[in-house]
Amino acid sequence: MLLAHNGKNFDFPVLMFHILKEGLYDEFSSVCATACDSLLIFRGREKQESKGESRRKETAKKKKSFSQESLVKEHLGKDYNAHNAISDVILLEQLWQKEIDKSLIVPYLGPPVGYCLECNSTLIRYGRTASANYMTT
């Protein structure tokens, strides 16, 4: 399984663009059939937990951040160098192990290419606006 925080809107489309461009989809899909965006899981969990709260409490409550850095601080009690690839991977894995109930993730799973087809506009945006950084030819 491929796991990324905000993967649906960023990592998966960029990765799949390059995999498809290089003709590696069959090889990739033979080792990775499922993708999961942890951001969607944490947002979905929060929605479920707050269903019983009154509207007044919800509007009075400060808007919660679902950035990986905020979730790591809240759930693991750690500060770290966000957007450092190695730190991001290690701490996302720790969040995954400690905080995510694996029996509840099924609605958030999908094939990596399916995520990309769902967010094709993101893929197109990267292709047009960030070609120097992400879509090198």
Short mmCIF file of N, CA and C in Angstrom, two decimals:
data_model
loop_
_atom_site.label_atom_id
_atom_site.label_comp_id
_atom_site.label_asym_id
_atom_site.label_seq_id
_atom_site.Cartn_x
_atom_site.Cartn_y
_atom_site.Cartn_z
N MET A 1 0.84 -1.17 0.00
CA MET A 1 0.00 0.00 0.00
C MET A 1 0.89 1.24 0.00
N LEU A 2 0.45 2.23 -0.76
CA LEU A 2 1.13 3.51 -0.81
C LEU A 2 0.38 4.46 0.11
N LEU A 3 1.06 5.03 1.09
CA LEU A 3 0.45 5.93 2.06
C LEU A 3 1.11 7.29 1.97
N ALA A 4 0.29 8.34 1.92
CA ALA A 4 0.82 9.71 1.91
C ALA A 4 -0.18 10.63 2.58
N HIS A 5 0.32 11.65 3.21
CA HIS A 5 -0.54 12.66 3.83
C HIS A 5 -0.78 13.73 2.77
N ASN A 6 -2.03 13.92 2.41
CA ASN A 6 -2.45 14.79 1.30
C ASN A 6 -2.01 14.20 -0.04
N GLY A 7 -1.90 12.88 -0.08
CA GLY A 7 -1.47 12.20 -1.29
C GLY A 7 -2.42 12.37 -2.46
N LYS A 8 -3.71 12.42 -2.17
CA LYS A 8 -4.70 12.53 -3.25
C LYS A 8 -4.50 13.79 -4.07
N ASN A 9 -4.15 14.88 -3.40
CA ASN A 9 -4.01 16.15 -4.10
C ASN A 9 -2.59 16.48 -4.54
N PHE A 10 -1.61 15.74 -4.07
CA PHE A 10 -0.24 16.08 -4.45
C PHE A 10 0.59 14.86 -4.85
N ASP A 11 0.96 14.03 -3.87
CA ASP A 11 1.92 12.96 -4.13
C ASP A 11 1.46 11.97 -5.19
N PHE A 12 0.23 11.49 -5.09
CA PHE A 12 -0.23 10.45 -6.02
C PHE A 12 -0.27 10.94 -7.47
N PRO A 13 -0.83 12.12 -7.75
CA PRO A 13 -0.83 12.57 -9.16
C PRO A 13 0.58 12.76 -9.72
N VAL A 14 1.48 13.34 -8.93
CA VAL A 14 2.84 13.56 -9.42
C VAL A 14 3.53 12.22 -9.66
N LEU A 15 3.43 11.32 -8.70
CA LEU A 15 4.04 10.00 -8.83
C LEU A 15 3.47 9.25 -10.02
N MET A 16 2.15 9.23 -10.14
CA MET A 16 1.53 8.48 -11.24
C MET A 16 1.86 9.09 -12.60
N PHE A 17 1.97 10.40 -12.66
CA PHE A 17 2.37 11.03 -13.92
C PHE A 17 3.69 10.45 -14.40
N HIS A 18 4.66 10.38 -13.49
CA HIS A 18 5.98 9.88 -13.86
C HIS A 18 5.97 8.38 -14.14
N ILE A 19 5.21 7.64 -13.37
CA ILE A 19 5.11 6.19 -13.61
C ILE A 19 4.52 5.91 -14.98
N LEU A 20 3.44 6.61 -15.32
CA LEU A 20 2.80 6.43 -16.63
C LEU A 20 3.70 6.93 -17.75
N LYS A 21 4.33 8.06 -17.53
CA LYS A 21 5.22 8.65 -18.54
C LYS A 21 6.37 7.70 -18.88
N GLU A 22 6.89 7.02 -17.88
CA GLU A 22 8.02 6.11 -18.08
C GLU A 22 7.58 4.69 -18.47
N GLY A 23 6.28 4.47 -18.59
CA GLY A 23 5.78 3.15 -18.99
C GLY A 23 5.97 2.08 -17.92
N LEU A 24 5.91 2.49 -16.65
CA LEU A 24 6.16 1.56 -15.54
C LEU A 24 4.90 1.16 -14.79
N TYR A 25 3.73 1.45 -15.36
CA TYR A 25 2.51 1.19 -14.61
C TYR A 25 2.33 -0.28 -14.27
N ASP A 26 2.55 -1.19 -15.21
CA ASP A 26 2.37 -2.63 -14.93
C ASP A 26 3.30 -3.09 -13.82
N GLU A 27 4.54 -2.68 -13.89
CA GLU A 27 5.51 -3.06 -12.85
C GLU A 27 5.11 -2.48 -11.49
N PHE A 28 4.74 -1.20 -11.49
CA PHE A 28 4.34 -0.55 -10.25
C PHE A 28 3.09 -1.20 -9.67
N SER A 29 2.08 -1.43 -10.49
CA SER A 29 0.83 -1.99 -9.98
C SER A 29 0.99 -3.44 -9.51
N SER A 30 2.04 -4.12 -9.94
CA SER A 30 2.26 -5.48 -9.46
C SER A 30 2.77 -5.49 -8.02
N VAL A 31 3.33 -4.38 -7.56
CA VAL A 31 3.82 -4.30 -6.18
C VAL A 31 3.01 -3.35 -5.31
N CYS A 32 2.17 -2.53 -5.92
CA CYS A 32 1.38 -1.57 -5.15
C CYS A 32 -0.02 -1.45 -5.77
N ALA A 33 -0.97 -2.13 -5.15
CA ALA A 33 -2.33 -2.12 -5.69
C ALA A 33 -3.24 -1.11 -5.01
N THR A 34 -2.81 -0.58 -3.87
CA THR A 34 -3.69 0.28 -3.08
C THR A 34 -2.97 1.53 -2.63
N ALA A 35 -3.73 2.62 -2.59
CA ALA A 35 -3.20 3.89 -2.07
C ALA A 35 -4.15 4.40 -1.00
N CYS A 36 -3.60 5.14 -0.05
CA CYS A 36 -4.41 5.68 1.04
C CYS A 36 -3.88 7.05 1.41
N ASP A 37 -4.79 8.01 1.54
CA ASP A 37 -4.43 9.37 1.94
C ASP A 37 -4.77 9.54 3.41
N SER A 38 -3.75 9.66 4.26
CA SER A 38 -3.99 9.77 5.70
C SER A 38 -4.72 11.06 6.08
N LEU A 39 -4.58 12.10 5.29
CA LEU A 39 -5.31 13.35 5.56
C LEU A 39 -6.81 13.10 5.54
N LEU A 40 -7.28 12.34 4.55
CA LEU A 40 -8.71 12.03 4.46
C LEU A 40 -9.18 11.20 5.65
N ILE A 41 -8.34 10.30 6.12
CA ILE A 41 -8.70 9.47 7.27
C ILE A 41 -8.86 10.34 8.52
N PHE A 42 -7.90 11.21 8.78
CA PHE A 42 -7.99 12.05 9.98
C PHE A 42 -9.17 13.01 9.90
N ARG A 43 -9.43 13.58 8.73
CA ARG A 43 -10.59 14.47 8.59
C ARG A 43 -11.89 13.69 8.78
N GLY A 44 -11.97 12.50 8.21
CA GLY A 44 -13.16 11.67 8.34
C GLY A 44 -13.40 11.25 9.78
N ARG A 45 -12.34 10.92 10.47
CA ARG A 45 -12.45 10.52 11.88
C ARG A 45 -12.96 11.68 12.72
N GLU A 46 -12.45 12.87 12.47
CA GLU A 46 -12.89 14.06 13.21
C GLU A 46 -14.37 14.32 12.97
N LYS A 47 -14.80 14.16 11.73
CA LYS A 47 -16.20 14.37 11.39
C LYS A 47 -17.09 13.40 12.16
N GLN A 48 -16.67 12.14 12.24
CA GLN A 48 -17.43 11.12 12.97
C GLN A 48 -17.49 11.46 14.46
N GLU A 49 -16.36 11.88 15.02
CA GLU A 49 -16.30 12.17 16.46
C GLU A 49 -17.11 13.40 16.83
N SER A 50 -17.26 14.36 15.91
CA SER A 50 -17.95 15.59 16.25
C SER A 50 -19.43 15.58 15.86
N LYS A 51 -19.94 14.46 15.34
CA LYS A 51 -21.35 14.39 14.94
C LYS A 51 -22.30 14.68 16.10
N GLY A 52 -21.96 14.26 17.28
CA GLY A 52 -22.83 14.44 18.43
C GLY A 52 -22.76 15.82 19.08
N GLU A 53 -21.76 16.62 18.71
CA GLU A 53 -21.61 17.93 19.34
C GLU A 53 -22.67 18.91 18.83
N SER A 54 -23.01 19.86 19.67
CA SER A 54 -23.98 20.88 19.26
C SER A 54 -23.34 21.85 18.28
N ARG A 55 -24.16 22.49 17.48
CA ARG A 55 -23.68 23.46 16.51
C ARG A 55 -22.94 24.62 17.20
N ARG A 56 -23.43 25.01 18.37
CA ARG A 56 -22.82 26.12 19.09
C ARG A 56 -21.38 25.79 19.49
N LYS A 57 -21.19 24.58 20.01
CA LYS A 57 -19.84 24.16 20.40
C LYS A 57 -18.92 24.16 19.19
N GLU A 58 -19.46 23.69 18.05
CA GLU A 58 -18.64 23.57 16.86
C GLU A 58 -18.19 24.93 16.35
N THR A 59 -19.07 25.92 16.37
CA THR A 59 -18.68 27.24 15.88
C THR A 59 -17.75 27.94 16.86
N ALA A 60 -17.87 27.64 18.14
CA ALA A 60 -17.00 28.25 19.14
C ALA A 60 -15.60 27.63 19.12
N LYS A 61 -15.52 26.40 18.64
CA LYS A 61 -14.26 25.68 18.63
C LYS A 61 -13.31 26.26 17.57
N LYS A 62 -12.04 26.35 17.93
CA LYS A 62 -11.03 26.81 16.99
C LYS A 62 -10.90 25.79 15.85
N LYS A 63 -10.72 26.29 14.64
CA LYS A 63 -10.59 25.39 13.49
C LYS A 63 -9.34 24.52 13.67
N LYS A 64 -9.54 23.22 13.52
CA LYS A 64 -8.46 22.26 13.73
C LYS A 64 -7.59 22.14 12.48
N SER A 65 -6.30 22.06 12.69
CA SER A 65 -5.37 21.85 11.59
C SER A 65 -5.15 20.35 11.41
N PHE A 66 -5.15 19.92 10.16
CA PHE A 66 -4.89 18.52 9.86
C PHE A 66 -3.55 18.35 9.14
N SER A 67 -2.69 19.35 9.26
CA SER A 67 -1.35 19.21 8.67
C SER A 67 -0.66 18.05 9.38
N GLN A 68 0.24 17.40 8.68
CA GLN A 68 0.95 16.29 9.31
C GLN A 68 1.71 16.77 10.53
N GLU A 69 2.30 17.94 10.45
CA GLU A 69 3.05 18.50 11.57
C GLU A 69 2.14 18.67 12.80
N SER A 70 0.93 19.19 12.60
CA SER A 70 -0.02 19.38 13.72
C SER A 70 -0.47 18.05 14.30
N LEU A 71 -0.74 17.08 13.43
CA LEU A 71 -1.18 15.76 13.90
C LEU A 71 -0.08 15.05 14.69
N VAL A 72 1.16 15.19 14.25
CA VAL A 72 2.29 14.59 14.97
C VAL A 72 2.40 15.21 16.36
N LYS A 73 2.26 16.52 16.43
CA LYS A 73 2.35 17.20 17.73
C LYS A 73 1.20 16.76 18.64
N GLU A 74 -0.02 16.72 18.09
CA GLU A 74 -1.19 16.36 18.89
C GLU A 74 -1.18 14.90 19.34
N HIS A 75 -0.88 13.99 18.44
CA HIS A 75 -1.01 12.56 18.75
C HIS A 75 0.28 11.89 19.25
N LEU A 76 1.42 12.41 18.83
CA LEU A 76 2.68 11.79 19.23
C LEU A 76 3.47 12.67 20.20
N GLY A 77 3.03 13.92 20.37
CA GLY A 77 3.71 14.83 21.27
C GLY A 77 5.10 15.22 20.82
N LYS A 78 5.31 15.28 19.49
CA LYS A 78 6.64 15.58 18.97
C LYS A 78 6.60 16.79 18.04
N ASP A 79 7.67 17.56 18.07
CA ASP A 79 7.92 18.59 17.07
C ASP A 79 8.93 18.01 16.10
N TYR A 80 8.83 18.39 14.84
CA TYR A 80 9.82 17.91 13.89
C TYR A 80 9.92 18.84 12.70
N ASN A 81 10.92 18.60 11.88
CA ASN A 81 11.18 19.40 10.69
C ASN A 81 10.22 18.95 9.58
N ALA A 82 9.05 19.59 9.52
CA ALA A 82 8.06 19.22 8.52
C ALA A 82 8.63 19.44 7.12
N HIS A 83 8.21 18.60 6.22
CA HIS A 83 8.62 18.64 4.81
C HIS A 83 10.06 18.19 4.60
N ASN A 84 10.64 17.58 5.61
CA ASN A 84 11.88 16.85 5.43
C ASN A 84 11.43 15.44 5.10
N ALA A 85 11.77 14.95 3.92
CA ALA A 85 11.20 13.69 3.42
C ALA A 85 11.37 12.52 4.40
N ILE A 86 12.53 12.37 4.94
CA ILE A 86 12.77 11.23 5.84
C ILE A 86 11.94 11.38 7.12
N SER A 87 11.94 12.57 7.70
CA SER A 87 11.14 12.80 8.91
C SER A 87 9.66 12.60 8.62
N ASP A 88 9.20 13.10 7.49
CA ASP A 88 7.79 12.93 7.11
C ASP A 88 7.40 11.45 7.05
N VAL A 89 8.24 10.66 6.42
CA VAL A 89 7.94 9.23 6.27
C VAL A 89 7.94 8.52 7.62
N ILE A 90 8.96 8.77 8.41
CA ILE A 90 9.07 8.10 9.72
C ILE A 90 7.88 8.46 10.61
N LEU A 91 7.54 9.74 10.66
CA LEU A 91 6.46 10.16 11.56
C LEU A 91 5.08 9.81 11.02
N LEU A 92 4.91 9.77 9.71
CA LEU A 92 3.63 9.30 9.16
C LEU A 92 3.45 7.82 9.50
N GLU A 93 4.51 7.06 9.43
CA GLU A 93 4.43 5.64 9.79
C GLU A 93 4.07 5.48 11.27
N GLN A 94 4.62 6.33 12.13
CA GLN A 94 4.29 6.28 13.56
C GLN A 94 2.83 6.67 13.81
N LEU A 95 2.35 7.69 13.10
CA LEU A 95 0.92 8.05 13.20
C LEU A 95 0.06 6.88 12.75
N TRP A 96 0.44 6.27 11.64
CA TRP A 96 -0.29 5.13 11.08
C TRP A 96 -0.38 4.00 12.11
N GLN A 97 0.74 3.68 12.72
CA GLN A 97 0.77 2.58 13.69
C GLN A 97 -0.02 2.90 14.95
N LYS A 98 0.08 4.13 15.44
CA LYS A 98 -0.51 4.47 16.73
C LYS A 98 -1.95 4.95 16.64
N GLU A 99 -2.28 5.71 15.62
CA GLU A 99 -3.54 6.45 15.62
C GLU A 99 -4.62 5.98 14.66
N ILE A 100 -4.29 5.18 13.68
CA ILE A 100 -5.29 4.84 12.66
C ILE A 100 -5.82 3.43 12.88
N ASP A 101 -7.13 3.36 13.09
CA ASP A 101 -7.81 2.07 13.25
C ASP A 101 -7.93 1.45 11.86
N LYS A 102 -7.16 0.39 11.61
CA LYS A 102 -7.09 -0.20 10.27
C LYS A 102 -8.43 -0.76 9.80
N SER A 103 -9.33 -1.07 10.73
CA SER A 103 -10.63 -1.60 10.33
C SER A 103 -11.53 -0.52 9.73
N LEU A 104 -11.15 0.75 9.90
CA LEU A 104 -11.97 1.86 9.39
C LEU A 104 -11.43 2.50 8.12
N ILE A 105 -10.37 1.96 7.55
CA ILE A 105 -9.74 2.64 6.41
C ILE A 105 -10.33 2.28 5.05
N VAL A 106 -11.14 1.24 4.97
CA VAL A 106 -11.62 0.75 3.67
C VAL A 106 -12.21 1.86 2.79
N PRO A 107 -13.05 2.78 3.32
CA PRO A 107 -13.58 3.82 2.43
C PRO A 107 -12.51 4.76 1.86
N TYR A 108 -11.33 4.73 2.44
CA TYR A 108 -10.28 5.65 2.02
C TYR A 108 -9.24 5.00 1.10
N LEU A 109 -9.44 3.73 0.78
CA LEU A 109 -8.49 3.01 -0.06
C LEU A 109 -8.91 3.12 -1.52
N GLY A 110 -7.92 3.09 -2.39
CA GLY A 110 -8.19 3.08 -3.82
C GLY A 110 -6.91 2.80 -4.56
N PRO A 111 -7.03 2.44 -5.84
CA PRO A 111 -5.81 2.23 -6.62
C PRO A 111 -5.14 3.57 -6.85
N PRO A 112 -3.80 3.63 -6.84
CA PRO A 112 -3.11 4.90 -7.04
C PRO A 112 -3.55 5.63 -8.30
N VAL A 113 -3.73 4.88 -9.39
CA VAL A 113 -4.14 5.54 -10.63
C VAL A 113 -5.57 6.06 -10.51
N GLY A 114 -6.40 5.40 -9.71
CA GLY A 114 -7.77 5.87 -9.49
C GLY A 114 -7.79 7.22 -8.80
N TYR A 115 -6.91 7.40 -7.83
CA TYR A 115 -6.80 8.70 -7.18
C TYR A 115 -6.45 9.77 -8.21
N CYS A 116 -5.58 9.40 -9.12
CA CYS A 116 -5.13 10.39 -10.11
C CYS A 116 -6.23 10.72 -11.10
N LEU A 117 -7.02 9.75 -11.48
CA LEU A 117 -8.13 10.03 -12.40
C LEU A 117 -9.16 10.90 -11.71
N GLU A 118 -9.39 10.65 -10.40
CA GLU A 118 -10.31 11.46 -9.61
C GLU A 118 -9.86 12.90 -9.55
N CYS A 119 -8.58 13.13 -9.46
CA CYS A 119 -8.08 14.49 -9.32
C CYS A 119 -7.27 14.87 -10.54
N ASN A 120 -7.82 14.58 -11.72
CA ASN A 120 -7.15 14.87 -12.98
C ASN A 120 -6.80 16.34 -13.12
N SER A 121 -7.64 17.23 -12.57
CA SER A 121 -7.34 18.66 -12.68
C SER A 121 -6.04 18.98 -11.95
N THR A 122 -5.77 18.28 -10.85
CA THR A 122 -4.51 18.49 -10.14
C THR A 122 -3.35 18.05 -11.01
N LEU A 123 -3.50 16.90 -11.64
CA LEU A 123 -2.45 16.38 -12.52
C LEU A 123 -2.20 17.36 -13.66
N ILE A 124 -3.26 17.87 -14.25
CA ILE A 124 -3.12 18.83 -15.34
C ILE A 124 -2.45 20.10 -14.82
N ARG A 125 -2.86 20.56 -13.63
CA ARG A 125 -2.27 21.77 -13.05
C ARG A 125 -0.76 21.60 -12.88
N TYR A 126 -0.33 20.45 -12.38
CA TYR A 126 1.11 20.23 -12.22
C TYR A 126 1.79 20.20 -13.57
N GLY A 127 1.16 19.58 -14.53
CA GLY A 127 1.75 19.51 -15.86
C GLY A 127 1.93 20.86 -16.50
N ARG A 128 1.03 21.77 -16.21
CA ARG A 128 1.08 23.10 -16.82
C ARG A 128 1.87 24.11 -16.00
N THR A 129 1.73 24.08 -14.68
CA THR A 129 2.29 25.17 -13.89
C THR A 129 3.59 24.81 -13.21
N ALA A 130 3.89 23.56 -13.09
CA ALA A 130 5.10 23.20 -12.36
C ALA A 130 5.99 22.28 -13.16
N SER A 131 5.93 22.42 -14.48
CA SER A 131 6.66 21.48 -15.33
C SER A 131 8.16 21.47 -15.03
N ALA A 132 8.73 22.58 -14.70
CA ALA A 132 10.16 22.61 -14.42
C ALA A 132 10.50 21.81 -13.17
N ASN A 133 9.59 21.83 -12.19
CA ASN A 133 9.87 21.14 -10.93
C ASN A 133 9.44 19.69 -10.91
N TYR A 134 8.29 19.38 -11.48
CA TYR A 134 7.73 18.03 -11.31
C TYR A 134 7.65 17.21 -12.58
N MET A 135 7.40 17.83 -13.69
CA MET A 135 7.12 17.08 -14.90
C MET A 135 8.24 17.27 -15.93
N THR A 136 9.44 17.05 -15.55
CA THR A 136 10.55 17.26 -16.47
C THR A 136 10.48 16.27 -17.61
N THR A 137 10.88 16.71 -18.77
CA THR A 137 10.82 15.83 -19.95
C THR A 137 12.15 15.21 -20.25
#
